[in-house]
Amino acid sequence: MKNVEKYERQYFLPPVTCMEWTKKDYIEKPPIWCSVDLRDGNQALIEPMGLEEKIEFFQMLVDIGFKEIEVGFPAASETEFDFMRALIERDMIPDDVTVQVLTQARPHIIKRTFEAVKGAPKAVIHLYNSTSVAQREQVFRKSKDEIRQLAIDGALLLKQLAAETEGNFSFEYSPESFHGTEIEYAAEVCNAVLDIWQPTDAQKAIINIPATVETAMPHIFASQIEYMSTHLKYRDNVVLSVHPHNDRGCGVSDAELAVLAGADRVEGTLFGNGERTGNVDLITVAMNMFSYGIDPGLDFANMPKIRETYERLAGMQVSPRQPYAGDLVFTAFSGSHQDAIAKGMNYRAEKKQTTWTVPYLPIDPVDVGRTYDSDVIRINSQSGKGGVAYILKQNFSISIPDKMREEVGYAVKQVSDEEHKELSPQWVYEIFCDNYVHYMPHFSITECHFKQSDGIMAEATISCGDKKAIVDANGNGRLDAVSNTIKEYFGISYELSVYEEHALSRGSSSKAMAYVGILCEGVSYFGAGIDEDIIKASINALVVAVNKLPQLQKEEGNRDDRLLAMINYIQSNYRTVTLESLAEEFHLSTPYVSKYIKDKSGRTFGEHVTQIRLKKAKTLLKNGNMTIENISYSIGYPNAEHFSRVFKKAFQMTPVQYRSLNQ
């Protein structure tokens, strides 16, 4: 950019230091709020609102809690005039609401204004004229005395017409273009007007200081307001008001610091609508106070509805980043932010906190009608495991185990990355189900029966494509037994490393959620199951996890029905089975059976028998008080010493040591 030298500061500092406001760190009580949406905001619209639209907007402002509402500039247009008349004649102004109208300090405009407000139960007549150096010299070409006299004449006419007109009226004066006005002169003009009105405790006057074009930094404006507050006559009977504009983007700061400096009242608009860059956003100022635990006296509990009404009637759009009201102001896409919010919410619930301290959320979104599931944590390719877990927890009561969260998070993020889209909660749920509940490309268990026999014996029907096989195995519990049927059938090995369960809903139709993690060659694989029966849910979760093993892709299609039948026979008769009895059962020679089992399974007949017996022994050692001798006999070893040697060779500890460690 060039020609910067053409610009200079256009504000005036107070003649004395005014910095008492700096000793305050927050606003202790709300100011008087005055909405100017229907005047200043409306005149800024490309298509100003019609009569019925203004009436609907007025009612919204009343519902929010505004007690002072500037409804228009009646002399500016017939719509403005008719609106004022409609409010009066339809008896639409509540007893506790004061309407306000604007008029220039020109006689014919003032008279037209009083025609509009005739019969008003309570109305503020807002008089203004420009006092800045630029306006005096370039627009009006009048001296200070002449400009002051315009204000005095206008004040006199207001007083005269108020006495002659039916209604209840009070007065407000604004030295327009205040920033460009010498501070002492602005105070002089305001005091001249006050001398005419002679405000009392029963009939206060409003002196409104407009940052018509915001040219000063907020701390300068605060010092100017402090000077005005301490130099106005009749101060106890004067309501000092401010009307910040937003040309420098500092309207909210101007308003807040002005209140610290002595302002009693703030004029502004919803969402900062107004000429050029707009007015101060009253929602932001009020909600900033709310976030400090101070009731602003305005109700924004249904912010989405307020925003929808505003956008529909004004034809304006609220920015997605508009404080407190924008679509994205509570939203966290970042993984670290999501994780912090989720942990903060959990901490709040655990500690039963009554105060709000959740990271990244200055207020509770629920207080302005927003929701955690659709407004706070939203999922895209930047999201993290904590955010995905939070979405599933909040929307579907799915509490993913900590060890499983990272994998689930990556699965969801990958979809968002590939689709280049934000993922809805329902989409996240579907991804979770596709990957962890319904994923069974290689096999499923369609039926399972259990019986108690020195532990648990499972009889599982394993389906691979159009093939089905019934497999028997025992285990320490139902899930362990089912796991052993899978291991036997596929000839694979893995460890159960994670198991968690929780209820999804309450009542007779409640469902349970189970999570299973398995560890194979140092890699974890996870599955989940949902069912009214927790055992079925657990089996489903296990099956999904095993379906993810790379070994199954190699094994698929290579299952041997004869081998499976032999293994089932060994499983059922492990106490007494011999190679000879197995050969006789299948009408084969003993050497053939021995070689067949070794070739097809990779393990000898004896290794199969030993594995089954020792697994049964571990169950008995963990869960009962049988002697070592009796355990040895019950699993097929008549000699306890032989059993102990076999056990120690397999597990590097004696049966007694194993029991001591596991009971």
PDB file of C-alpha atoms in Angstrom, residues 38 54-55 58-59 61-63 66-72 80-101 116-124 166-169:
ATOM      1  CA  LEU A  38     -34.811  -1.528  14.046  1.00  0.00           C
ATOM      2  CA  LYS A  54     -40.235  -5.014  11.898  1.00  0.00           C
ATOM      3  CA  ILE A  55     -43.095  -6.018  14.197  1.00  0.00           C
ATOM      4  CA  PHE A  58     -39.552  -6.060  17.755  1.00  0.00           C
ATOM      5  CA  GLN A  59     -41.295  -8.968  19.459  1.00  0.00           C
ATOM      6  CA  LEU A  61     -36.200  -8.168  21.052  1.00  0.00           C
ATOM      7  CA  VAL A  62     -38.883  -7.994  23.739  1.00  0.00           C
ATOM      8  CA  ASP A  63     -38.656 -11.772  24.253  1.00  0.00           C
ATOM      9  CA  PHE A  66     -34.581  -5.614  25.963  1.00  0.00           C
ATOM     10  CA  LYS A  67     -36.287  -2.853  27.952  1.00  0.00           C
ATOM     11  CA  GLU A  68     -35.192  -0.051  25.631  1.00  0.00           C
ATOM     12  CA  ILE A  69     -35.563  -0.415  21.877  1.00  0.00           C
ATOM     13  CA  GLU A  70     -34.865   2.238  19.265  1.00  0.00           C
ATOM     14  CA  VAL A  71     -37.586   1.487  16.734  1.00  0.00           C
ATOM     15  CA  GLY A  72     -36.758   3.890  13.949  1.00  0.00           C
ATOM     16  CA  GLU A  80     -40.683   3.999   9.812  1.00  0.00           C
ATOM     17  CA  PHE A  81     -43.551   6.332  10.660  1.00  0.00           C
ATOM     18  CA  ASP A  82     -46.211   3.623  10.210  1.00  0.00           C
ATOM     19  CA  PHE A  83     -44.236   1.185  12.338  1.00  0.00           C
ATOM     20  CA  MET A  84     -44.169   3.605  15.255  1.00  0.00           C
ATOM     21  CA  ARG A  85     -47.869   4.218  14.890  1.00  0.00           C
ATOM     22  CA  ALA A  86     -48.610   0.491  14.665  1.00  0.00           C
ATOM     23  CA  LEU A  87     -46.776  -0.221  17.915  1.00  0.00           C
ATOM     24  CA  ILE A  88     -48.842   2.424  19.684  1.00  0.00           C
ATOM     25  CA  GLU A  89     -52.210   1.822  18.091  1.00  0.00           C
ATOM     26  CA  ARG A  90     -52.012  -1.989  18.350  1.00  0.00           C
ATOM     27  CA  ASP A  91     -50.940  -1.635  21.988  1.00  0.00           C
ATOM     28  CA  MET A  92     -47.817  -3.739  21.327  1.00  0.00           C
ATOM     29  CA  ILE A  93     -45.427  -1.970  23.704  1.00  0.00           C
ATOM     30  CA  PRO A  94     -45.170  -3.831  27.038  1.00  0.00           C
ATOM     31  CA  ASP A  95     -45.471  -1.763  30.214  1.00  0.00           C
ATOM     32  CA  ASP A  96     -41.810  -2.310  31.095  1.00  0.00           C
ATOM     33  CA  VAL A  97     -40.447  -1.444  27.623  1.00  0.00           C
ATOM     34  CA  THR A  98     -39.486   2.027  26.435  1.00  0.00           C
ATOM     35  CA  VAL A  99     -39.337   2.708  22.712  1.00  0.00           C
ATOM     36  CA  GLN A 100     -36.902   5.223  21.259  1.00  0.00           C
ATOM     37  CA  VAL A 101     -36.965   7.266  18.056  1.00  0.00           C
ATOM     38  CA  ALA A 116     -45.283   9.593  15.100  1.00  0.00           C
ATOM     39  CA  VAL A 117     -44.919   9.117  18.877  1.00  0.00           C
ATOM     40  CA  LYS A 118     -48.195  10.741  19.901  1.00  0.00           C
ATOM     41  CA  GLY A 119     -49.848   8.579  22.550  1.00  0.00           C
ATOM     42  CA  ALA A 120     -46.745   6.493  23.304  1.00  0.00           C
ATOM     43  CA  PRO A 121     -46.814   5.094  26.855  1.00  0.00           C
ATOM     44  CA  LYS A 122     -43.041   5.598  27.218  1.00  0.00           C
ATOM     45  CA  ALA A 123     -40.774   6.954  24.499  1.00  0.00           C
ATOM     46  CA  VAL A 124     -37.284   8.421  24.336  1.00  0.00           C
ATOM     47  CA  GLU A 166     -50.015  13.291  24.353  1.00  0.00           C
ATOM     48  CA  GLY A 167     -47.655  10.658  25.708  1.00  0.00           C
ATOM     49  CA  ASN A 168     -44.860  10.044  28.189  1.00  0.00           C
ATOM     50  CA  PHE A 169     -41.515  11.305  26.848  1.00  0.00           C
TER      51      PHE A 169
END
